[in-house]
Tab-separated table of C-alpha atoms and ligand atoms in Angstrom:
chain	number	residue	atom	x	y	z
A	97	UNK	CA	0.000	0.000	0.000
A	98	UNK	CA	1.037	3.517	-0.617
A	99	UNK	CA	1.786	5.482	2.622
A	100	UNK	CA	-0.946	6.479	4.336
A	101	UNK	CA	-1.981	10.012	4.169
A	102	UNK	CA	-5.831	9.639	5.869
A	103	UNK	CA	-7.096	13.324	4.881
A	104	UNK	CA	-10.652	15.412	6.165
A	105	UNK	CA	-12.104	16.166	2.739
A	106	UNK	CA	-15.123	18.168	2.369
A	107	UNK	CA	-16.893	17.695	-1.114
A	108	UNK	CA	-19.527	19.545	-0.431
A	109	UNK	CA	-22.541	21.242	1.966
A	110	UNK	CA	-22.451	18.505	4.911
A	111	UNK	CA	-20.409	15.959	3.386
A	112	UNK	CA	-17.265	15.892	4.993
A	113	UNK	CA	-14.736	12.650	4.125
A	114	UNK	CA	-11.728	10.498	6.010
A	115	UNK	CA	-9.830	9.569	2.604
A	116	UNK	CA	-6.872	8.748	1.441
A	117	UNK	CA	-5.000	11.318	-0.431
A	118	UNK	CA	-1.482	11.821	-2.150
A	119	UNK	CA	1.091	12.764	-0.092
A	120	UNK	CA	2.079	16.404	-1.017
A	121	UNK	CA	5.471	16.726	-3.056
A	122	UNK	CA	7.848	19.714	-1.665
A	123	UNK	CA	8.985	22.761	-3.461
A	124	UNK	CA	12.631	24.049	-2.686
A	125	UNK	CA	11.582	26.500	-0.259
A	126	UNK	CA	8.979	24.365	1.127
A	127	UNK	CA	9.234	21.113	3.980
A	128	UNK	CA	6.951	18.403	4.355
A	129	UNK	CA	4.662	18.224	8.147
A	130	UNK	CA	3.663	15.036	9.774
A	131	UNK	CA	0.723	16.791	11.369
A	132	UNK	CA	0.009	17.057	15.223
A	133	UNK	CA	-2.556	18.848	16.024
A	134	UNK	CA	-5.325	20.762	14.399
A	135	UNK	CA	-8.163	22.525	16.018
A	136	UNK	CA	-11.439	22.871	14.755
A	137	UNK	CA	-12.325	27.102	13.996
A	138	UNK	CA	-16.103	28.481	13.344
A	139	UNK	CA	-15.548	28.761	9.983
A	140	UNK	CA	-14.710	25.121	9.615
A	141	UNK	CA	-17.890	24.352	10.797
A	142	UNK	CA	-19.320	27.502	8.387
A	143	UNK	CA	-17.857	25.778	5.643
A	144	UNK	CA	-18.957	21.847	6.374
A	145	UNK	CA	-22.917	22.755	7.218
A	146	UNK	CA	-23.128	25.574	4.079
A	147	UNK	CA	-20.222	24.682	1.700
A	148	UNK	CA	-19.457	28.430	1.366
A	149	UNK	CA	-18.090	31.127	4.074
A	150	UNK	CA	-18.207	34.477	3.548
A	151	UNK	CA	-17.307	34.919	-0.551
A	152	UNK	CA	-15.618	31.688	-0.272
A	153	UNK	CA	-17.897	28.812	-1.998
A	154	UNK	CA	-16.202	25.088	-1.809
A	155	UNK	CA	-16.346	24.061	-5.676
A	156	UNK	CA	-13.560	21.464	-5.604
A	157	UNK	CA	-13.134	18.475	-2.404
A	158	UNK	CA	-11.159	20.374	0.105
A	159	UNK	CA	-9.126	19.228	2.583
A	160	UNK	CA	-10.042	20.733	5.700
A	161	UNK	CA	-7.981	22.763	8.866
A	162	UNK	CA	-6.366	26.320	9.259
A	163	UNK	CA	-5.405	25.687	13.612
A	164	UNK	CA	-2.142	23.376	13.054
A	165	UNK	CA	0.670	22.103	14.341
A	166	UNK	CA	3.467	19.646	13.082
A	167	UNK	CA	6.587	18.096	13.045
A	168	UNK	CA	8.965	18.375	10.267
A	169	UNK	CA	9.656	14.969	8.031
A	170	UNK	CA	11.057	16.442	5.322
A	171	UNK	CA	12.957	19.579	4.000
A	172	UNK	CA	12.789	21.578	0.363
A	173	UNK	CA	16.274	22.057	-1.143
A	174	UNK	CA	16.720	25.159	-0.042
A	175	UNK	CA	15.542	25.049	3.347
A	176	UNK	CA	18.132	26.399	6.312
A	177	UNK	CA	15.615	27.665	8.987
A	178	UNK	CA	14.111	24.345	10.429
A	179	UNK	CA	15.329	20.566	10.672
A	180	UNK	CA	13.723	17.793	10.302
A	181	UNK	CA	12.112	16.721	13.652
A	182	UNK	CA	11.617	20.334	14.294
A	183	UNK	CA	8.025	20.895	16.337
A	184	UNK	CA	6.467	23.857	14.693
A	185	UNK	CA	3.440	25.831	14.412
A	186	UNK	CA	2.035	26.566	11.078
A	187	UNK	CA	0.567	30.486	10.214
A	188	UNK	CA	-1.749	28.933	7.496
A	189	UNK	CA	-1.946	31.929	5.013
A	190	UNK	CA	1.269	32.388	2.482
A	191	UNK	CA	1.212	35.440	0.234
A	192	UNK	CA	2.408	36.329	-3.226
A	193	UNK	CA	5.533	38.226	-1.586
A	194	UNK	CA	5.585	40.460	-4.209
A	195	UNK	CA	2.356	42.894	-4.122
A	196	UNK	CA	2.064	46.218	-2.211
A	197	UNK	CA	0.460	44.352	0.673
A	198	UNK	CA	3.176	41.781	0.813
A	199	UNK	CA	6.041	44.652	0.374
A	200	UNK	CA	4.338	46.918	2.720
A	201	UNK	CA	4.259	44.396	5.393
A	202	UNK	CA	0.310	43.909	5.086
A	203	UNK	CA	0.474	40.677	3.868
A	204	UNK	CA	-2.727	39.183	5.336
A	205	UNK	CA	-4.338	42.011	2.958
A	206	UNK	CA	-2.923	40.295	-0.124
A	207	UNK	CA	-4.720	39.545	-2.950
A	208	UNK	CA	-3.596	36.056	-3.895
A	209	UNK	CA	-3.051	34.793	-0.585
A	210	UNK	CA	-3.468	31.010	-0.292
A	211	UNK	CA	-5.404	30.351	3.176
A	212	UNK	CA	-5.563	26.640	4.415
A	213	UNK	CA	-9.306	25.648	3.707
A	214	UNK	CA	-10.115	28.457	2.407
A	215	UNK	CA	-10.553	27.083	-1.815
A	216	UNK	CA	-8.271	26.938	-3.467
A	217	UNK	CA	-6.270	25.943	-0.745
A	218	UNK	CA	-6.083	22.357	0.936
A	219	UNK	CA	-5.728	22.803	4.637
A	220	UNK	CA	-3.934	20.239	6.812
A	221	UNK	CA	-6.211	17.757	8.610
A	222	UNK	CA	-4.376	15.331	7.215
A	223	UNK	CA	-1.316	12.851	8.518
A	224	UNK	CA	1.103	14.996	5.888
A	225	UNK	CA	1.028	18.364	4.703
A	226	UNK	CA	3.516	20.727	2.762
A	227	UNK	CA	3.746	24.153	3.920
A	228	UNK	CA	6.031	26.783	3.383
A	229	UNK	CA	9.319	26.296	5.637
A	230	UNK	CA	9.051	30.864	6.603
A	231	UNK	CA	5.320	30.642	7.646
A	232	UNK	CA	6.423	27.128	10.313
A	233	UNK	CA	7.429	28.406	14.071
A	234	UNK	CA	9.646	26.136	15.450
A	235	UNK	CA	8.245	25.248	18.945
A	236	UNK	CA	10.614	25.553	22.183
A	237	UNK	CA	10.389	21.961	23.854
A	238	UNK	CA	8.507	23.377	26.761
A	239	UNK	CA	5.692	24.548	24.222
A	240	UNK	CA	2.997	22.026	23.336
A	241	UNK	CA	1.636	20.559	20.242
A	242	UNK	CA	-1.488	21.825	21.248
A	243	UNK	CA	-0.692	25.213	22.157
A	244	UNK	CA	1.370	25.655	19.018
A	245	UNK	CA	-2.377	24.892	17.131
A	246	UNK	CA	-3.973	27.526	19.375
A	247	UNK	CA	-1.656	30.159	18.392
A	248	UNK	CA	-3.754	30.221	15.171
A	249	UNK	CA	-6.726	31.994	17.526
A	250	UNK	CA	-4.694	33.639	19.402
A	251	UNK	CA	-2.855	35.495	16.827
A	252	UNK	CA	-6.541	36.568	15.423
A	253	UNK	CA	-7.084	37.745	19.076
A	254	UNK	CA	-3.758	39.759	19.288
A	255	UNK	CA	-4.129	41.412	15.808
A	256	UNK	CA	-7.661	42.424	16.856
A	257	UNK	CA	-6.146	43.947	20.532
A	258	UNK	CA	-3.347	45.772	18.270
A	259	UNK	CA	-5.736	47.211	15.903
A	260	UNK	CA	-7.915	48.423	18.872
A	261	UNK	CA	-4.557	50.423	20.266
A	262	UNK	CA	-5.105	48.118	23.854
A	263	UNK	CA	-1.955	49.360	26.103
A	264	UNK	CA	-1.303	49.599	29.917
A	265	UNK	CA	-4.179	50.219	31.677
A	266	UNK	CA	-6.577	50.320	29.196
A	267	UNK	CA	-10.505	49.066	29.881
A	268	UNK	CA	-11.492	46.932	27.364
A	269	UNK	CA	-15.179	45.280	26.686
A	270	UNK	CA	-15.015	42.206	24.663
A	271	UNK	CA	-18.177	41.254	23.247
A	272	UNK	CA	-18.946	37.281	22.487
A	273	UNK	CA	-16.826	34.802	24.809
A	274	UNK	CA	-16.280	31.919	22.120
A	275	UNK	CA	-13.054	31.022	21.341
A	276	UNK	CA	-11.949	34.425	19.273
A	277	UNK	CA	-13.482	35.834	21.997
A	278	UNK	CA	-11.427	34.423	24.998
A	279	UNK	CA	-8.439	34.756	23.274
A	280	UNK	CA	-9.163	38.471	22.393
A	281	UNK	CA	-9.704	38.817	26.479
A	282	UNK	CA	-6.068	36.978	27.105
A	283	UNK	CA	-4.794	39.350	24.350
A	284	UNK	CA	-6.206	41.598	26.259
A	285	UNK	CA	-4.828	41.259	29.554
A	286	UNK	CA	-1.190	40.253	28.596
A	287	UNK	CA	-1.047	43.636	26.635
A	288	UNK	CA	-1.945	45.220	30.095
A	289	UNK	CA	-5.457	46.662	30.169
A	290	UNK	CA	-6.506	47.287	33.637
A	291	UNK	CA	-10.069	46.544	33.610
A	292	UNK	CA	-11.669	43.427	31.312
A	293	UNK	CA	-15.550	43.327	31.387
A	294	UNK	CA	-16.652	40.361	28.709
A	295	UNK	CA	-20.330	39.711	27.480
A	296	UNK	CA	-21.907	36.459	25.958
A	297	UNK	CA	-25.455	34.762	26.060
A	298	UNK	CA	-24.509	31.694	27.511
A	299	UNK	CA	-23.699	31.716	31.669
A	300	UNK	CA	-20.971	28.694	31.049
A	301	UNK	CA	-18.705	30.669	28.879
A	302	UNK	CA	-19.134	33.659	30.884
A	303	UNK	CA	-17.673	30.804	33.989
A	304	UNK	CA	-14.383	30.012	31.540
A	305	UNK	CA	-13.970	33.600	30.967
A	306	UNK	CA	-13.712	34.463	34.412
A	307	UNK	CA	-11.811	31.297	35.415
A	308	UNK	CA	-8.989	32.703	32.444
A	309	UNK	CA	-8.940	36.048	34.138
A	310	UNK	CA	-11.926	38.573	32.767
A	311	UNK	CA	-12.458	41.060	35.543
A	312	UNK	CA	-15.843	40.851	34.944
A	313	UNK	CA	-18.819	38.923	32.738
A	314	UNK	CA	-21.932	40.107	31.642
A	315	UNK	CA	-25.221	38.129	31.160
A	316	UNK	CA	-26.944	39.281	27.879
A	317	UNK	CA	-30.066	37.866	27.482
A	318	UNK	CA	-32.579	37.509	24.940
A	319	UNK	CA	-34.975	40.118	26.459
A	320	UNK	CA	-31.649	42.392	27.608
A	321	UNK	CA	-32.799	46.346	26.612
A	322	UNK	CA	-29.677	47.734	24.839
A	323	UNK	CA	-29.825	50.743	27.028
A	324	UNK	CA	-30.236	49.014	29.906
A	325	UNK	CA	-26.715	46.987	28.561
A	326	UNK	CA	-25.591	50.175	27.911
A	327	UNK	CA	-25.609	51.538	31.520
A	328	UNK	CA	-24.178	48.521	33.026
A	329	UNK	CA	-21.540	48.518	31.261
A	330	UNK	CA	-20.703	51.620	31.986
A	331	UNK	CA	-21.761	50.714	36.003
A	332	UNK	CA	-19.544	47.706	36.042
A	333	UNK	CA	-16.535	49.561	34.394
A	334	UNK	CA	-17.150	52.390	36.796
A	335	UNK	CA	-16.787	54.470	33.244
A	336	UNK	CA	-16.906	53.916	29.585
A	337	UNK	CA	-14.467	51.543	27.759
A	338	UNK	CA	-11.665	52.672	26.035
A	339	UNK	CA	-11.593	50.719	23.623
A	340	UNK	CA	-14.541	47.476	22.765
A	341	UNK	CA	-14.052	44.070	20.782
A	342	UNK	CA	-16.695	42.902	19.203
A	343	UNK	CA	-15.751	39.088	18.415
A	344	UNK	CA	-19.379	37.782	17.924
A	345	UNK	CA	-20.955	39.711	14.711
A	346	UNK	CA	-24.694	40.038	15.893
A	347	UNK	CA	-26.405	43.343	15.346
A	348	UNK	CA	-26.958	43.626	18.362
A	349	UNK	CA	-23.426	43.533	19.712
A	350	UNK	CA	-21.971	45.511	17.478
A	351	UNK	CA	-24.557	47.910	18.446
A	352	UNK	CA	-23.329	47.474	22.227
A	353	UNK	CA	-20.087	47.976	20.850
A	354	UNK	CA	-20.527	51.689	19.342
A	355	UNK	CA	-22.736	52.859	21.783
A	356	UNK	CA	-20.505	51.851	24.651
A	357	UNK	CA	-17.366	53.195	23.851
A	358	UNK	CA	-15.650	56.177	25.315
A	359	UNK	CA	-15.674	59.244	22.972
A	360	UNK	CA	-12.395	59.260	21.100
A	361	UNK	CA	-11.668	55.363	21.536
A	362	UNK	CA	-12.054	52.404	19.363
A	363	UNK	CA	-14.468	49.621	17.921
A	364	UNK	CA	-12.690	46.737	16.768
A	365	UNK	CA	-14.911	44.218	14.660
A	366	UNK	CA	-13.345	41.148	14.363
A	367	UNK	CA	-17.243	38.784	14.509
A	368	UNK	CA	-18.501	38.059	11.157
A	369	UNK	CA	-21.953	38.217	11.277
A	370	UNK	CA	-24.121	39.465	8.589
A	371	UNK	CA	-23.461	41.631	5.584
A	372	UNK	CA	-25.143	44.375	6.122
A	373	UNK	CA	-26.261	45.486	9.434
A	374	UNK	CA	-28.294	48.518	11.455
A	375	UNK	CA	-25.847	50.267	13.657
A	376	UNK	CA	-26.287	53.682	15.716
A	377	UNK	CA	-23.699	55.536	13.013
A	378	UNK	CA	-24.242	59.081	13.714
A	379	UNK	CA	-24.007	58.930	17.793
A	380	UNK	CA	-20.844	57.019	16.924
A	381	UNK	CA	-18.956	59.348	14.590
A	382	UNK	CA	-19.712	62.499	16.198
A	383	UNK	CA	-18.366	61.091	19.045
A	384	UNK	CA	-15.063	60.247	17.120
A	385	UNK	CA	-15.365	56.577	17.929
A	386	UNK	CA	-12.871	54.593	15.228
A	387	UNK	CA	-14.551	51.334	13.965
A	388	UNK	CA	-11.870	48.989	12.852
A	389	UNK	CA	-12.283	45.951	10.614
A	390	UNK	CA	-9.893	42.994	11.109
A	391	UNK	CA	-8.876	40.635	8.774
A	392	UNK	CA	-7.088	37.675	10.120
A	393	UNK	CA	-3.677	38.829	10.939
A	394	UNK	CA	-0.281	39.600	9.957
A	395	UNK	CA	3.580	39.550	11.479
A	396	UNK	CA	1.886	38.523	14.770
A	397	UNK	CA	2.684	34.656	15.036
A	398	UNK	CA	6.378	35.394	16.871
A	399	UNK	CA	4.590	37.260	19.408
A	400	UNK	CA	1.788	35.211	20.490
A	401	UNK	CA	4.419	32.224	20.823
A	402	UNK	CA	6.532	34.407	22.665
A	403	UNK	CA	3.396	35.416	24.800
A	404	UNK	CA	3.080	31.697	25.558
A	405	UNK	CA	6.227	30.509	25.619
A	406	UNK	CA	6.658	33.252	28.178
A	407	UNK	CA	3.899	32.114	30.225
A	408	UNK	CA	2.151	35.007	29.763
A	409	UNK	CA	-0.894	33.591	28.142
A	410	UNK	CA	-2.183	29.776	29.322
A	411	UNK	CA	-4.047	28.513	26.324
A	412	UNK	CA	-4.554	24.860	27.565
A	413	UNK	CA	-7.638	25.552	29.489
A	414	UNK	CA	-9.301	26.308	26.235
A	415	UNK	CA	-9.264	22.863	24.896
A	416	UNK	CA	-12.463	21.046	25.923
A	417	UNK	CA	-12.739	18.061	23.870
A	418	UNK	CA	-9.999	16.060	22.060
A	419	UNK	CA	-10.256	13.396	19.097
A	420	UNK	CA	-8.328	11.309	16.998
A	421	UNK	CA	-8.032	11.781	12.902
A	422	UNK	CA	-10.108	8.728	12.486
A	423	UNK	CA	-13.054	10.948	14.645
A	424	UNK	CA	-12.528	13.990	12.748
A	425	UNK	CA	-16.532	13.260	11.748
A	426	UNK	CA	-17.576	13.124	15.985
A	427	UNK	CA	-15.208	16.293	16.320
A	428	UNK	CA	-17.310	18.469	13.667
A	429	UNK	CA	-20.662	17.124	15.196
A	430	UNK	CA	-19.558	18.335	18.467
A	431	UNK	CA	-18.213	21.369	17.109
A	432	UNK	CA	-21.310	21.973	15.743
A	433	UNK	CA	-23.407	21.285	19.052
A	434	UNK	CA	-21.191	23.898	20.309
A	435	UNK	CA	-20.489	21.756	23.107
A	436	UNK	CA	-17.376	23.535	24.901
A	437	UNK	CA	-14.678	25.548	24.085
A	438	UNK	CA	-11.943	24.534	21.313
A	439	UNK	CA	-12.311	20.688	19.900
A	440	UNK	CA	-8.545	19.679	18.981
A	441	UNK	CA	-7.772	16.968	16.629
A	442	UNK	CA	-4.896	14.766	17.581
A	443	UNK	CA	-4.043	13.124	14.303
A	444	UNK	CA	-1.417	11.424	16.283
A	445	UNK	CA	-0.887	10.016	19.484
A	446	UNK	CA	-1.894	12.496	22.102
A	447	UNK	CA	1.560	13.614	23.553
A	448	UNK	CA	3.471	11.823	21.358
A	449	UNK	CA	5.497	14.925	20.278
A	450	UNK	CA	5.526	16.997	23.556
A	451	UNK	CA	9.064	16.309	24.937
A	452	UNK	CA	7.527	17.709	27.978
A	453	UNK	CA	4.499	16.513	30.257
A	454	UNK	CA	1.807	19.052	30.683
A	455	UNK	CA	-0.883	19.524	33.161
A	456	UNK	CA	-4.401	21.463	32.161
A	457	UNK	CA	-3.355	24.555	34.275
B	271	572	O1	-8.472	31.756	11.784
B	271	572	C1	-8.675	32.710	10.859
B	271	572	C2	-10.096	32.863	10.615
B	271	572	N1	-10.522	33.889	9.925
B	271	572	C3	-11.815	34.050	9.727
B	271	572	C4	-12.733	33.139	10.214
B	271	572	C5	-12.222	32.073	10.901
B	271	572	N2	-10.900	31.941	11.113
B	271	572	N3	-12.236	35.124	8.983
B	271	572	C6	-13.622	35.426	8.801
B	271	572	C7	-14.035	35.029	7.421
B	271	572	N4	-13.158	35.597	6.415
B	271	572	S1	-13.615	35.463	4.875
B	271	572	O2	-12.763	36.223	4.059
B	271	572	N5	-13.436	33.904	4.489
B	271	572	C8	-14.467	33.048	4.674
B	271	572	C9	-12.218	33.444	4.042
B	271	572	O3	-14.998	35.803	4.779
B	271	572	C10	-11.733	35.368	6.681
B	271	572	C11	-11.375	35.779	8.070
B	272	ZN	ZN1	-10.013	30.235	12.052
C-alpha cells in the first residue's frame, strides 16, 4: 500500500470525508509536516454545514484545517531555517511576496493569498502536509503541540487587541466569549489593560472567561434592553471603555459595541456576522469613535508564541474536547453542538510529540 496520508475532505454542503489522499510533493523553499494537532475554527464548521463562508464557496473536495501544528519529516532544497524533527506551528496563510500588501508588510491584505481551507487551498487535517518552511514556528520543547495549534486563535485575538490600540491600563469590553473571543480577552490582559468586562449569552462561557482572568462577565439575554446593557456597562466599568471588541458579529453587539465606547476610543470588529447590518452611526462618529475591521492577521505569530512561551498567556484551558483523525466526523458534530470551548484533533498520538508533560493549568 502507498503510505498512508488519511485526509478530512469536504466535497460539499455537509459531506465531509476520512480519505486517502497523495502525499504532497515539496517545493525548494517548502518542507513536508507530519501533522500534530489541528483545532477545529467556526468557519470550519461555516464551511462543512453551508459549503461556502463568507465569498468563499467550496467548488472542488477540500481538505479541511487552518489551527495546526506539526513536526517536520522532510525539508525543500533550499531550506536552512528548520530541521527535520523540528516541532512547529504553522501560520496557514502564504502570500504572493511580491504585491504592495506583501512589500508593505500587510500581507494578510494580499490579494492572492493562499489560506488553508479556504478554496483553493487544501488545509492540513491530514497525517502529511507541505507548507512553506518561513510561515512554520519552530516550537521551544517546553511549548505544546497543542498550544502551538492555538496560536492560530490567538494570533486573530492579538491582531484584533493591536488594531484596537489596547496598552497599559486600558478598559477593554469584549463582546462574544467563544473562542476568538477568549483569546481576544487573554490578548487583552497580557497587553496590560486594567479593567476586562466580557459579554456572551450563555452563563458557562461567561464561567471560563472568568476562570482565564476577565475582571468581569456580563449576562446578555434575549430580552436584555440595549440601554439598559448600555448603563451597566458603563456601572460595572465604573466608566466607559476605552476601547470594545466585538468578536461575535450580531447586530446587536456591534450595536453594544458603538454605543458603549468612550468618545475618542475604538471599535474593533473582528465577529462576522451578517453583511449588512443597522448600527447607531451618527451617535458614533460624532463622538469620534474609530470602527476597525480585522482581517485575520499579519507579522503577529512570533509574538503570540513568545506570549506563551513566556507564560504570559495559558491557552490549555481552552481545549475542551480532544479526538483522533479517524473521529474527525464526531469532532465536527460536536463542534457543531457547540459543546465547549476549542475541539482539537490529535491526528497522532496524544503527547506523542511533547518532549515535555503538561498539566491542564
Ligand atoms: O483563523 C482565521 C479565521 N478567519 C476568519 C474566520 C475564521 N478563522 N475570517 C472570517 C471570514 N473571512 S472570509 O474572508 N473567508 C471566509 C475566508 O470571509 C476570513 C477571516
Ligand atoms: Zn479560524
Amino acid at each position: 500500500m502507498a503510505q498512508d496520508n488519511l485526509s478530512a475532505v469536504l466535497y460539499k454542503t455537509k459531506d465531509l470525508r476520512l480519505e486517502q489522499t497523495p502525499i504532497p510533493e515539496i517545493a525548494d523553499d517548502e518542507v513536508l509536516l507530519r501533522m500534530d494537532c489541528v483545532g477545529i475554527c467556526g468557519s470550519d464548521v461555516h464551511y462543512w454545514q453551508s459549503g461556502a463562508c463568507g465569498p468563499f464557496v467550496v467548488k472542488e473536495p477540500m481538505i479541511m484545517g487552518h489551527e495546526a501544528s506539526g513536526v517536520v519529516a522532510k525539508l525543500g532544497a533550499k531550506v536552512k531555517s528548520l530541521k527535520v524533527g523540528d516541532r512547529v506551528a504553522i501560520e496557514p496563510g502564504v502570500p504572493c511576496r511580491c504585491c504592495e500588501f506583501c512589500k508593505t508588510g500587510r500581507y494578510h491584505l494580499c490579494p492572492d493569498i493562499m489560506f488553508c481551507a479556504t478554496p483553493p487551498a487544501h488545509g492540513n487535517l491530514a497525517r502529511y502536509y507541505k507548507h512553506a518552511a518561513d510561515f512554520c514556528y519552530k516550537l521551544p520543547d517546553h511549548v505544546s503541540m497543542e498550544e502551538g495549534a492555538l496560536l492560530e486563535p490567538l494570533t486573530v485575538g492579538i491582531h484584533a487587541c493591536r488594531r484596537g490600540g489596547v496598552a497599559a491600563g486600558d478598559v477593554v469590553l469584549v463582546l462574544g466569549a467563544g473562542p476568538i473571543g477568549l483569546v481576544t480577552m487573554l490578548a487583552a490582559k497580557a497587553m496590560g489593560a486594567s479593567k476586562i468586562l466580557i459579554t456572551d449569552i450563555l452563563q458557562a462561557r461567561l464561567d471560563v472567561a472568568k476562570e482565564l482572568g476577565a475582571d468581569y462577565t456580563l449576562l446578555v439575554t434575549r430580552d436584555s434592553q440595549e440601554a439598559e446593557l448600555v448603563r451597566k456597562v458603563h456601572e460595572i466599568l465604573g466608566g466607559h471603555p476605552d476601547i470594545s471588541i466585538d468578536a461575535s458579529g450580531a447586530q446587536s453587539t456591534v450595536r453594544l459595541s458603538l454605543l458603549a465606547t468612550k468618545s475618542g476610543g475604538v471599535a474593533v470588529l473582528v465577529g462576522m456576522g451578517s453583511p449588512e447590518m443597522t448600527v447607531p452611526l451618527a451617535g458614533t462618529v460624532t463622538r469620534e469613535v474609530d470602527i476597525r475591521g480585522i482581517f485575520r492577521y499579519a507579522n503577529e505569530y512570533p509574538i503570540a508564541l513568545s506570549l506563551v512561551a513566556s507564560n504570559k498567556i495559558n491557552l490549555k484551558p481552552l481545549v475542551t474536547h480532544h479526538f483522533s483523525l479517524e473521529e474527525s466526523l464526531e469532532a465536527y458534530e460536536v463542534a457543531r453542538r457547540g459543546l465547549g470551548i476549542k475541539v482539537m484533533i490529535h491526528v497522532q498520538d496524544r503527547d506523542r510529540n511533547n518532549p515535555v508533560k503538561f498539566t491542564n493549568c
